[in-house]
Short mmCIF file of C-alpha atoms and ligand atoms in Angstrom, two decimals:
data_model
loop_
_atom_site.label_atom_id
_atom_site.label_comp_id
_atom_site.label_asym_id
_atom_site.label_seq_id
_atom_site.Cartn_x
_atom_site.Cartn_y
_atom_site.Cartn_z
CA MET P 1 0.00 -0.05 -0.14
CA LYS P 2 1.26 3.56 -0.88
CA MET P 3 0.81 6.97 0.51
CA ALA P 4 -0.17 10.24 -0.71
CA ILE P 5 0.03 13.89 1.06
CA LEU P 6 -2.40 16.46 0.04
CA GLY P 7 -0.93 19.97 0.70
CA TYR P 8 2.91 20.59 1.08
CA GLY P 9 2.72 23.64 3.30
CA VAL P 10 4.35 23.56 6.69
CA VAL P 11 2.62 20.27 8.18
CA GLY P 12 2.41 18.46 4.84
CA SER P 13 6.22 19.17 3.88
CA GLY P 14 6.88 18.00 7.58
CA ALA P 15 5.17 14.68 7.23
CA TYR P 16 6.82 14.07 3.82
CA GLU P 17 10.38 14.67 5.08
CA VAL P 18 9.69 12.37 8.16
CA LEU P 19 8.03 9.56 5.99
CA THR P 20 10.61 9.49 3.13
CA LYS P 21 13.42 9.37 5.51
CA ALA P 22 12.20 6.50 7.61
CA GLY P 23 11.66 4.62 4.11
CA TYR P 24 7.94 4.71 3.73
CA PRO P 25 6.52 4.81 0.23
CA VAL P 26 4.88 8.29 -0.40
CA LYS P 27 3.92 8.06 -3.87
CA ARG P 28 2.30 11.29 -4.46
CA VAL P 29 2.10 14.80 -3.00
CA LEU P 30 -0.67 17.29 -4.16
CA ASP P 31 0.00 21.08 -4.25
CA ILE P 32 -0.86 23.97 -6.55
CA ARG P 33 2.73 25.49 -6.26
CA PRO P 34 5.53 23.88 -7.90
CA HIS P 35 8.44 22.15 -5.78
CA ALA P 36 11.30 20.99 -7.88
CA GLU P 37 12.57 19.01 -5.08
CA LEU P 38 9.55 16.74 -5.23
CA GLY P 39 10.01 15.70 -9.00
CA ASP P 40 7.72 13.30 -10.23
CA VAL P 41 6.08 12.86 -6.96
CA LEU P 42 4.40 16.04 -7.18
CA THR P 43 0.95 16.49 -8.89
CA MET P 44 -1.30 19.10 -9.22
CA ASN P 45 -4.34 16.87 -10.12
CA PHE P 46 -6.26 15.08 -7.35
CA ASP P 47 -7.38 12.33 -9.57
CA ASP P 48 -3.92 11.15 -9.85
CA ILE P 49 -4.22 10.10 -6.30
CA LEU P 50 -8.01 9.25 -6.23
CA HIS P 51 -7.75 6.80 -9.31
CA ASP P 52 -4.58 5.39 -8.19
CA ASP P 53 -5.35 2.04 -6.58
CA GLU P 54 -1.86 1.53 -5.30
CA ILE P 55 -2.37 4.60 -2.94
CA GLY P 56 -4.37 3.40 0.15
CA ILE P 57 -3.56 6.19 2.74
CA VAL P 58 -4.30 9.73 2.10
CA ALA P 59 -3.16 12.57 4.54
CA GLU P 60 -4.93 15.92 4.12
CA ALA P 61 -2.82 18.93 5.30
CA ILE P 62 -4.19 21.77 3.32
CA GLY P 63 -6.50 23.27 6.05
CA GLY P 64 -9.42 25.32 5.51
CA LEU P 65 -12.85 23.63 4.73
CA SER P 66 -13.77 23.55 1.03
CA ALA P 67 -11.04 21.83 -0.86
CA SER P 68 -10.10 19.64 2.02
CA TYR P 69 -13.70 18.22 2.45
CA ALA P 70 -14.19 17.57 -1.14
CA PHE P 71 -10.78 15.65 -1.14
CA VAL P 72 -11.27 13.70 2.10
CA SER P 73 -14.82 12.85 1.20
CA LYS P 74 -13.69 11.42 -2.19
CA ALA P 75 -10.76 9.50 -0.99
CA LEU P 76 -13.13 7.82 1.82
CA ALA P 77 -15.76 7.07 -0.77
CA ALA P 78 -13.34 5.54 -3.01
CA GLY P 79 -12.34 3.19 0.02
CA LYS P 80 -8.97 4.98 0.97
CA HIS P 81 -8.01 5.51 4.51
CA VAL P 82 -7.67 9.17 5.28
CA VAL P 83 -5.57 10.98 8.04
CA THR P 84 -5.79 14.65 8.73
CA SER P 85 -4.26 17.41 10.74
CA ASN P 86 -7.17 19.81 9.99
CA LYS P 87 -8.95 20.68 13.12
CA HIS P 88 -11.59 22.82 11.33
CA LEU P 89 -12.55 19.94 8.93
CA VAL P 90 -12.66 17.45 11.94
CA CYS P 91 -14.83 19.75 13.99
CA HIS P 92 -17.33 20.80 11.37
CA TYR P 93 -17.71 17.36 9.41
CA TYR P 94 -16.83 14.78 12.14
CA ARG P 95 -20.21 13.14 11.90
CA GLU P 96 -20.55 12.93 8.25
CA LEU P 97 -16.93 11.98 7.70
CA ARG P 98 -16.75 9.20 10.56
CA GLU P 99 -19.95 7.49 9.16
CA LEU P 100 -18.54 7.78 5.66
CA ALA P 101 -15.39 5.98 6.51
CA ALA P 102 -17.46 3.33 8.60
CA LYS P 103 -19.64 2.80 5.35
CA ASN P 104 -16.52 1.95 3.32
CA GLY P 105 -14.59 0.22 5.96
CA VAL P 106 -11.69 2.58 5.99
CA MET P 107 -10.14 4.70 8.84
CA LEU P 108 -10.30 8.05 9.47
CA ARG P 109 -7.57 9.31 11.85
CA PHE P 110 -6.74 12.87 13.17
CA THR P 111 -4.33 12.64 16.19
CA SER P 112 -2.31 16.06 14.91
CA SER P 113 -5.60 18.06 14.82
CA ALA P 114 -5.39 18.73 18.62
CA GLY P 115 -2.20 19.05 20.35
CA GLY P 116 -0.02 19.03 17.09
CA GLY P 117 3.00 16.72 17.86
CA ILE P 118 1.62 15.36 20.89
CA PRO P 119 0.09 11.92 20.53
CA TRP P 120 -2.71 13.16 22.85
CA LEU P 121 -5.95 11.82 21.03
CA TYR P 122 -4.29 8.60 20.10
CA ASN P 123 -3.88 7.94 23.94
CA LEU P 124 -7.22 9.48 25.00
CA LYS P 125 -8.86 7.18 22.50
CA ARG P 126 -6.89 3.96 23.79
CA CYS P 127 -8.07 5.10 27.70
CA VAL P 128 -11.46 5.35 26.35
CA ARG P 129 -11.55 1.71 25.40
CA CYS P 130 -11.35 0.63 29.17
CA ASP P 131 -11.96 3.49 31.26
CA ARG P 132 -14.43 6.13 32.07
CA ILE P 133 -12.99 9.80 31.29
CA GLU P 134 -14.20 12.22 33.66
CA LYS P 135 -12.54 15.24 32.34
CA VAL P 136 -9.99 16.64 29.73
CA MET P 137 -8.22 20.00 30.55
CA GLY P 138 -5.34 21.84 29.64
CA ILE P 139 -3.16 24.23 27.48
CA LEU P 140 -4.11 23.63 23.89
CA ASN P 141 -2.81 26.86 22.23
CA GLY P 142 0.94 27.71 21.81
CA THR P 143 0.28 31.22 21.16
CA THR P 144 -1.49 32.11 24.19
CA ASN P 145 0.76 30.19 26.33
CA PHE P 146 3.70 31.88 24.93
CA ILE P 147 2.03 35.30 25.52
CA LEU P 148 1.49 34.40 29.22
CA ASP P 149 4.87 32.76 29.83
CA ALA P 150 6.56 36.02 28.29
CA MET P 151 4.20 38.28 30.63
CA ILE P 152 4.74 36.04 33.61
CA ARG P 153 8.75 35.49 33.19
CA ASP P 154 9.78 38.19 31.64
CA GLY P 155 7.65 41.00 32.22
CA ARG P 156 6.54 41.74 28.86
CA ARG P 157 3.27 43.39 27.82
CA PHE P 158 0.51 41.38 26.07
CA ASP P 159 0.77 43.21 22.66
CA GLU P 160 4.68 42.74 22.66
CA ALA P 161 4.43 39.29 23.37
CA LEU P 162 1.65 38.47 20.73
CA SER P 163 3.91 40.36 18.21
CA GLU P 164 6.64 37.98 19.01
CA ALA P 165 4.20 35.00 18.97
CA GLN P 166 3.54 36.24 15.22
CA ARG P 167 7.20 36.87 14.24
CA LEU P 168 7.93 33.22 15.53
CA GLY P 169 5.24 31.85 13.49
CA TYR P 170 3.26 30.43 16.44
CA ALA P 171 0.16 32.44 15.77
CA GLU P 172 -2.45 31.74 13.27
CA ALA P 173 -2.59 34.11 10.31
CA ASN P 174 -5.31 36.01 11.95
CA PRO P 175 -4.52 35.81 15.60
CA SER P 176 -8.19 36.37 16.74
CA ALA P 177 -8.31 32.44 16.37
CA ASP P 178 -5.59 32.03 19.11
CA ILE P 179 -6.41 35.03 21.68
CA ASP P 180 -10.30 34.81 21.21
CA GLY P 181 -10.00 30.98 21.97
CA ASN P 182 -11.71 29.51 18.72
CA ASP P 183 -8.69 27.26 18.25
CA VAL P 184 -8.76 26.08 21.75
CA ALA P 185 -12.61 25.55 21.23
CA ARG P 186 -12.20 23.46 18.31
CA LYS P 187 -9.71 21.19 19.98
CA ILE P 188 -11.87 20.78 23.00
CA ALA P 189 -14.63 20.04 20.91
CA ILE P 190 -12.34 17.05 19.13
CA SER P 191 -10.85 15.73 22.37
CA ALA P 192 -14.64 15.73 23.84
CA ASN P 193 -15.78 13.82 20.97
CA ILE P 194 -13.46 11.15 21.75
CA ALA P 195 -13.49 11.54 25.67
CA PHE P 196 -17.13 11.22 25.75
CA ASN P 197 -17.92 9.30 22.52
CA THR P 198 -20.19 11.92 21.16
CA VAL P 199 -20.52 14.35 18.57
CA VAL P 200 -20.34 17.99 19.84
CA SER P 201 -19.71 21.10 17.63
CA GLU P 202 -17.30 23.99 18.38
CA GLU P 203 -20.39 26.42 18.90
CA MET P 204 -21.26 24.44 21.96
CA VAL P 205 -17.97 25.31 23.74
CA LEU P 206 -18.46 28.80 25.98
CA THR P 207 -15.21 30.67 25.03
CA PHE P 208 -13.77 33.82 26.98
CA GLY P 209 -10.50 35.34 25.20
CA LEU P 210 -7.29 36.30 26.68
CA ARG P 211 -7.09 39.44 24.86
CA ASN P 212 -8.06 41.80 27.56
CA PHE P 213 -5.66 40.23 30.15
CA ARG P 214 -3.07 42.84 31.50
CA LYS P 215 0.09 42.65 33.45
CA SER P 216 -1.84 44.51 36.42
CA ASP P 217 -4.08 41.67 36.25
CA LEU P 218 -1.20 39.35 36.78
CA ALA P 219 0.21 41.56 39.74
CA TYR P 220 -3.11 41.55 41.31
CA VAL P 221 -3.88 37.88 41.23
CA SER P 222 -0.43 37.02 42.19
CA GLU P 223 -0.39 39.36 45.12
CA LYS P 224 -3.74 38.80 46.54
CA PHE P 225 -4.50 35.04 45.91
CA GLY P 226 -0.91 33.43 45.04
CA ARG P 227 -2.12 32.51 41.93
CA THR P 228 -0.76 32.51 38.14
CA VAL P 229 -2.54 32.41 34.91
CA ARG P 230 -2.84 30.07 31.96
CA TYR P 231 -5.56 29.71 29.29
CA LEU P 232 -7.15 26.50 29.59
CA GLY P 233 -9.90 24.31 27.67
CA TYR P 234 -12.24 22.05 29.65
CA GLY P 235 -14.68 19.12 28.90
CA ALA P 236 -15.91 17.55 31.84
CA ARG P 237 -18.62 15.14 32.82
CA VAL P 238 -21.20 16.99 35.15
CA GLY P 239 -24.63 15.99 36.08
CA GLU P 240 -26.36 14.09 33.31
CA GLY P 241 -24.45 15.97 30.85
CA ILE P 242 -20.85 17.59 29.98
CA ALA P 243 -19.62 21.09 30.35
CA LEU P 244 -17.42 22.52 27.70
CA PHE P 245 -15.50 25.75 27.94
CA VAL P 246 -12.32 27.85 27.27
CA GLU P 247 -11.15 30.50 29.86
CA PRO P 248 -8.54 32.26 31.43
CA THR P 249 -7.69 30.48 34.62
CA LEU P 250 -6.13 31.12 38.05
CA ILE P 251 -3.86 28.23 39.11
CA LEU P 252 -1.49 27.42 41.60
CA PRO P 253 2.19 28.20 40.90
CA ASP P 254 3.28 24.76 41.66
CA SER P 255 0.57 23.16 39.20
CA LEU P 256 1.88 21.23 36.29
CA GLU P 257 0.30 23.77 33.79
CA ALA P 258 1.99 26.75 35.39
CA ASN P 259 5.19 25.11 34.51
CA VAL P 260 4.45 24.90 31.10
CA GLY P 261 6.69 27.31 29.21
CA LYS P 262 7.15 29.16 25.95
CA ASN P 263 4.71 27.76 23.27
CA ASN P 264 4.45 24.33 24.68
CA ASN P 265 1.02 22.62 25.25
CA MET P 266 0.05 20.26 27.91
CA ILE P 267 -3.35 18.36 28.18
CA SER P 268 -4.50 16.00 30.72
CA LEU P 269 -7.19 13.41 30.92
CA PHE P 270 -8.81 12.13 34.19
CA GLY P 271 -9.89 8.52 34.11
CA GLU P 272 -12.15 6.99 36.73
CA VAL P 273 -9.75 3.89 36.62
CA VAL P 274 -6.21 5.33 35.47
CA GLY P 275 -6.54 8.78 37.44
CA ARG P 276 -4.47 11.80 35.84
CA LEU P 277 -2.36 11.32 32.48
CA ALA P 278 -0.64 14.49 31.38
CA PHE P 279 0.60 14.98 27.92
CA TYR P 280 3.20 17.75 27.32
CA GLY P 281 5.19 18.78 24.23
CA GLN P 282 4.88 20.92 20.88
CA GLY P 283 1.30 21.60 20.02
CA ALA P 284 2.23 22.99 16.47
CA GLY P 285 5.03 23.40 13.89
CA LYS P 286 6.69 21.65 10.83
CA TYR P 287 8.23 18.70 12.47
CA PRO P 288 6.06 18.00 15.49
CA THR P 289 2.65 18.18 13.70
CA GLY P 290 4.06 16.59 10.62
CA LEU P 291 5.52 13.73 12.61
CA SER P 292 2.11 13.25 14.43
CA LEU P 293 0.46 13.06 10.78
CA ALA P 294 3.16 10.58 9.79
CA GLN P 295 2.52 8.51 12.89
CA ASP P 296 -1.20 8.23 12.04
CA MET P 297 -0.17 7.01 8.53
CA ILE P 298 2.31 4.69 9.67
CA ASP P 299 -0.10 2.90 12.09
CA ILE P 300 -2.61 2.25 9.20
CA TYR P 301 0.15 1.13 6.92
CA ASN P 302 1.05 -1.33 9.50
CA GLY P 303 -2.49 -2.63 9.95
CA ALA P 304 -3.83 -0.87 12.72
CA THR P 305 -7.69 -1.07 12.74
CA ALA P 306 -10.41 1.50 14.07
CA TYR P 307 -11.94 1.33 17.30
CA LEU P 308 -15.46 1.69 16.12
CA TYR P 309 -18.14 2.83 18.60
CA GLU P 310 -21.41 4.32 17.77
CA PRO P 311 -21.35 8.00 19.21
CA GLU P 312 -24.00 8.74 21.89
CA GLU P 313 -26.13 11.75 22.39
CA VAL P 314 -24.62 13.57 25.26
CA THR P 315 -26.30 17.04 26.56
CA VAL P 316 -23.86 19.99 26.90
CA ASP P 317 -24.78 21.58 30.20
CA ASN P 318 -22.68 24.80 30.96
CA GLY P 319 -25.02 25.55 33.75
CA ALA P 320 -24.05 22.79 35.63
CA TYR P 321 -20.28 23.09 36.33
CA ARG P 322 -19.62 25.71 38.90
CA ARG P 323 -16.66 27.34 40.40
CA LYS P 324 -15.47 31.00 41.78
CA TYR P 325 -14.55 33.85 39.37
CA PHE P 326 -12.22 36.66 39.41
CA ILE P 327 -13.47 39.92 37.52
CA ARG P 328 -11.82 43.12 36.50
CA THR P 329 -13.97 45.69 35.09
CA LYS P 330 -14.74 49.42 35.29
CA ALA P 331 -18.58 48.34 34.61
CA GLN P 332 -20.77 49.87 37.52
CA THR P 333 -23.76 47.34 37.36
CA PRO P 334 -23.03 44.78 40.19
CA PHE P 335 -24.24 41.01 39.87
CA ASP P 336 -25.83 39.57 42.85
CA PHE P 337 -23.36 36.82 42.73
CA TYR P 338 -20.43 39.17 43.91
CA ASP P 339 -18.83 38.02 46.91
CA HIS P 340 -16.09 40.54 47.44
CA VAL P 341 -15.32 43.68 45.64
CA ASP P 342 -12.10 45.76 45.66
CA ARG P 343 -12.33 49.23 44.33
CA VAL P 344 -9.11 50.87 42.94
CA GLY P 345 -9.70 54.24 41.31
CA ASP P 346 -12.31 53.40 38.94
CA VAL P 347 -11.39 49.75 38.57
CA SER P 348 -13.44 46.94 40.50
CA TYR P 349 -11.51 43.74 41.28
CA ILE P 350 -14.41 41.25 42.22
CA VAL P 351 -14.40 37.64 43.49
CA THR P 352 -17.67 35.87 43.01
CA ARG P 353 -19.41 33.13 44.73
CA GLU P 354 -19.36 29.68 43.00
CA ILE P 355 -21.26 30.19 40.16
CA SER P 356 -21.80 28.34 36.88
CA VAL P 357 -19.79 28.71 33.75
CA ALA P 358 -22.88 29.53 31.85
CA GLU P 359 -23.84 32.40 34.32
CA MET P 360 -20.35 33.82 34.11
CA HIS P 361 -20.12 33.95 30.32
CA ASP P 362 -23.68 35.50 30.39
CA ALA P 363 -22.70 38.21 32.78
CA ALA P 364 -19.46 38.91 30.66
CA HIS P 365 -21.59 39.95 27.97
CA LEU P 366 -22.99 42.42 29.91
CA LEU P 367 -19.87 43.68 31.48
CA LEU P 368 -17.97 43.87 28.03
CA GLU P 369 -20.95 46.11 26.96
CA GLU P 370 -19.98 48.67 29.70
CA ASP P 371 -16.32 48.34 29.72
CA ALA P 372 -14.84 46.58 26.52
CA ASP P 373 -11.68 45.73 28.51
CA SER P 374 -13.32 43.69 31.18
CA PHE P 375 -11.42 40.59 32.00
CA PHE P 376 -12.22 37.55 34.17
CA ALA P 377 -10.66 34.15 35.03
CA GLY P 378 -11.82 31.17 36.54
CA PHE P 379 -10.46 29.72 39.99
CA GLU P 380 -9.20 26.33 39.54
CA PRO P 381 -10.02 24.54 42.76
CA GLN P 382 -6.96 23.24 44.76
CA PRO P 383 -6.24 19.67 44.06
CA ASP P 384 -7.53 17.00 46.89
N1 HSE D 1 -2.02 28.77 16.33
C1 HSE D 1 -1.96 27.49 16.96
C2 HSE D 1 -1.11 27.57 18.12
C3 HSE D 1 -1.24 26.70 16.11
O1 HSE D 1 -0.71 28.59 18.76
O2 HSE D 1 -1.26 26.56 19.10
C4 HSE D 1 -1.55 25.08 16.40
O3 HSE D 1 -3.04 24.75 16.04
#
């Protein structure tokens, strides 16, 4: 069986180099740009791959939704295994592509779509076979972690740190996906689909961005609460359903997350049987993500079979997950869940009682209307 890679950008070229160096047969690479180093392997016509019976594994690393969806669905329908690093595609078309793969007796793998180079989804999936996952939680965006680390360790300002993340190539072309949380929301939706054997969409993930975080917030939470800050995604069983959210979070300085530096990611699963397992490494980049894409291809090449479960209907209930929050705002209207308010000039620093994630996000909309710079962060409870 031979392999093909769709897209010769950052991830596709990384996967190609990893695979060819290790001696795996990549017969074709599809790209719209010329790449002399690829010689006859390069094609600009997808039909050269679709109609080649020798090619049984197709890796998609084009990104976006339209071309990637057309190629991936055609490849699955033609009985080819598909591997993708495209979180947008996996989030948007999970149910449909999963069904198409099952109907055609082929595999759909997407380990590199959440966690980049970290074999997170692969191991999450293995755990689900014989354990009940209670929670997934962690740092799933390198850009925001790089910004926080630069602010905390080097005293940089938010905007300086963001510019540096862009210069180093960590940030998405439009960094809003990073600093407003959509990137993490997608990765949490994909992780929740595996952890809870269901199909949720990124729209179900309540998301509050990091863009309003300031050095003065860091100084305040550090002095008053002995906490530091990380930007975390959560998927957790609660009541009869699950909660899905992305928030700046106040954590203890000796926690694992607080010690994740630079643009690294770290995500944990909490299994009823296994307890906590944490996975750390590079969540993006040519070789980490390219290698993870290649690993999925090699698994299939070596005969791996799919773990097929029918997805279950799970209720997303962000009203059931409760915790305390820190808020910094100039908005005057108080909420009845404020527990403690500290005024410094025209700024209020607030600690809430335990409230639900949904209540906090609803309140944030109103706070932002009055003061567009308002910021909040959830208190991660002390571990038992
Ligand atoms: N912009 C993303 C990050 C890339 O910073 O983690 C990987 O999805």
